[in-house]
């Protein structure tokens, strides 16, 4: 591997995971967050980055802005 500086945008592309996987995992996050009052086996939803990893892998979008992070979590998890 060439000595390139690795960043969050290195190799960023869409559809690394299938839409069906993306949708299923988002629904699972929603379900567990609701059932467990904002928690799952991995921790607290308010501190979690799974939603953003899924978006990065499926949509090819990097969500790093604090306001955008809050909006995505509110829209998806209603927290």
PDB file of N, CA and C in Angstrom, residues 50-75:
ATOM      1  N   UNK A  50     -23.107   4.208  14.830  1.00  0.00           N
ATOM      2  CA  UNK A  50     -23.523   3.192  13.858  1.00  0.00           C
ATOM      3  C   UNK A  50     -24.316   3.805  12.706  1.00  0.00           C
ATOM      4  N   UNK A  51     -25.234   4.702  12.996  1.00  0.00           N
ATOM      5  CA  UNK A  51     -26.045   5.330  11.947  1.00  0.00           C
ATOM      6  C   UNK A  51     -25.166   6.006  10.905  1.00  0.00           C
ATOM      7  N   UNK A  52     -24.114   6.633  11.369  1.00  0.00           N
ATOM      8  CA  UNK A  52     -23.242   7.382  10.467  1.00  0.00           C
ATOM      9  C   UNK A  52     -22.303   6.469   9.688  1.00  0.00           C
ATOM     10  N   UNK A  53     -21.923   5.369  10.293  1.00  0.00           N
ATOM     11  CA  UNK A  53     -21.141   4.372   9.566  1.00  0.00           C
ATOM     12  C   UNK A  53     -21.993   3.751   8.467  1.00  0.00           C
ATOM     13  N   UNK A  54     -23.246   3.434   8.784  1.00  0.00           N
ATOM     14  CA  UNK A  54     -24.158   2.885   7.777  1.00  0.00           C
ATOM     15  C   UNK A  54     -24.350   3.873   6.632  1.00  0.00           C
ATOM     16  N   UNK A  55     -24.531   5.157   6.955  1.00  0.00           N
ATOM     17  CA  UNK A  55     -24.700   6.177   5.911  1.00  0.00           C
ATOM     18  C   UNK A  55     -23.455   6.280   5.050  1.00  0.00           C
ATOM     19  N   UNK A  56     -22.305   6.214   5.681  1.00  0.00           N
ATOM     20  CA  UNK A  56     -21.048   6.291   4.941  1.00  0.00           C
ATOM     21  C   UNK A  56     -20.919   5.109   3.981  1.00  0.00           C
ATOM     22  N   UNK A  57     -21.250   3.912   4.459  1.00  0.00           N
ATOM     23  CA  UNK A  57     -21.079   2.719   3.635  1.00  0.00           C
ATOM     24  C   UNK A  57     -22.136   2.574   2.546  1.00  0.00           C
ATOM     25  N   UNK A  58     -23.355   3.054   2.796  1.00  0.00           N
ATOM     26  CA  UNK A  58     -24.391   2.912   1.772  1.00  0.00           C
ATOM     27  C   UNK A  58     -24.519   4.159   0.893  1.00  0.00           C
ATOM     28  N   UNK A  59     -24.611   5.320   1.515  1.00  0.00           N
ATOM     29  CA  UNK A  59     -24.849   6.549   0.754  1.00  0.00           C
ATOM     30  C   UNK A  59     -23.572   7.246   0.299  1.00  0.00           C
ATOM     31  N   UNK A  60     -22.442   6.839   0.854  1.00  0.00           N
ATOM     32  CA  UNK A  60     -21.187   7.498   0.508  1.00  0.00           C
ATOM     33  C   UNK A  60     -21.103   8.895   1.083  1.00  0.00           C
ATOM     34  N   UNK A  61     -21.840   9.142   2.168  1.00  0.00           N
ATOM     35  CA  UNK A  61     -21.882  10.464   2.800  1.00  0.00           C
ATOM     36  C   UNK A  61     -21.157  10.414   4.145  1.00  0.00           C
ATOM     37  N   UNK A  62     -20.396  11.441   4.392  1.00  0.00           N
ATOM     38  CA  UNK A  62     -19.688  11.563   5.652  1.00  0.00           C
ATOM     39  C   UNK A  62     -20.397  12.622   6.491  1.00  0.00           C
ATOM     40  N   UNK A  63     -20.952  12.221   7.625  1.00  0.00           N
ATOM     41  CA  UNK A  63     -21.673  13.139   8.511  1.00  0.00           C
ATOM     42  C   UNK A  63     -20.762  13.440   9.696  1.00  0.00           C
ATOM     43  N   UNK A  64     -20.274  14.690   9.750  1.00  0.00           N
ATOM     44  CA  UNK A  64     -19.375  15.085  10.830  1.00  0.00           C
ATOM     45  C   UNK A  64     -19.795  16.362  11.534  1.00  0.00           C
ATOM     46  N   UNK A  65     -20.621  17.180  10.908  1.00  0.00           N
ATOM     47  CA  UNK A  65     -21.078  18.432  11.506  1.00  0.00           C
ATOM     48  C   UNK A  65     -21.986  18.131  12.699  1.00  0.00           C
ATOM     49  N   UNK A  66     -21.753  18.785  13.834  1.00  0.00           N
ATOM     50  CA  UNK A  66     -22.509  18.498  15.065  1.00  0.00           C
ATOM     51  C   UNK A  66     -24.009  18.690  14.882  1.00  0.00           C
ATOM     52  N   UNK A  67     -24.419  19.739  14.188  1.00  0.00           N
ATOM     53  CA  UNK A  67     -25.846  19.980  13.970  1.00  0.00           C
ATOM     54  C   UNK A  67     -26.452  18.906  13.076  1.00  0.00           C
ATOM     55  N   UNK A  68     -25.707  18.494  12.063  1.00  0.00           N
ATOM     56  CA  UNK A  68     -26.187  17.442  11.159  1.00  0.00           C
ATOM     57  C   UNK A  68     -26.288  16.107  11.899  1.00  0.00           C
ATOM     58  N   UNK A  69     -25.348  15.834  12.783  1.00  0.00           N
ATOM     59  CA  UNK A  69     -25.375  14.612  13.589  1.00  0.00           C
ATOM     60  C   UNK A  69     -26.638  14.578  14.437  1.00  0.00           C
ATOM     61  N   UNK A  70     -26.945  15.687  15.100  1.00  0.00           N
ATOM     62  CA  UNK A  70     -28.152  15.763  15.928  1.00  0.00           C
ATOM     63  C   UNK A  70     -29.406  15.560  15.090  1.00  0.00           C
ATOM     64  N   UNK A  71     -29.444  16.174  13.899  1.00  0.00           N
ATOM     65  CA  UNK A  71     -30.618  16.067  13.032  1.00  0.00           C
ATOM     66  C   UNK A  71     -30.824  14.624  12.567  1.00  0.00           C
ATOM     67  N   UNK A  72     -29.760  13.972  12.147  1.00  0.00           N
ATOM     68  CA  UNK A  72     -29.865  12.581  11.675  1.00  0.00           C
ATOM     69  C   UNK A  72     -30.373  11.683  12.799  1.00  0.00           C
ATOM     70  N   UNK A  73     -29.799  11.825  13.986  1.00  0.00           N
ATOM     71  CA  UNK A  73     -30.240  10.996  15.121  1.00  0.00           C
ATOM     72  C   UNK A  73     -31.688  11.272  15.470  1.00  0.00           C
ATOM     73  N   UNK A  74     -32.074  12.546  15.451  1.00  0.00           N
ATOM     74  CA  UNK A  74     -33.465  12.904  15.771  1.00  0.00           C
ATOM     75  C   UNK A  74     -34.414  12.331  14.711  1.00  0.00           C
ATOM     76  N   UNK A  75     -34.056  12.477  13.450  1.00  0.00           N
ATOM     77  CA  UNK A  75     -34.909  11.985  12.359  1.00  0.00           C
ATOM     78  C   UNK A  75     -35.055  10.468  12.383  1.00  0.00           C
TER      79      UNK A  75
END
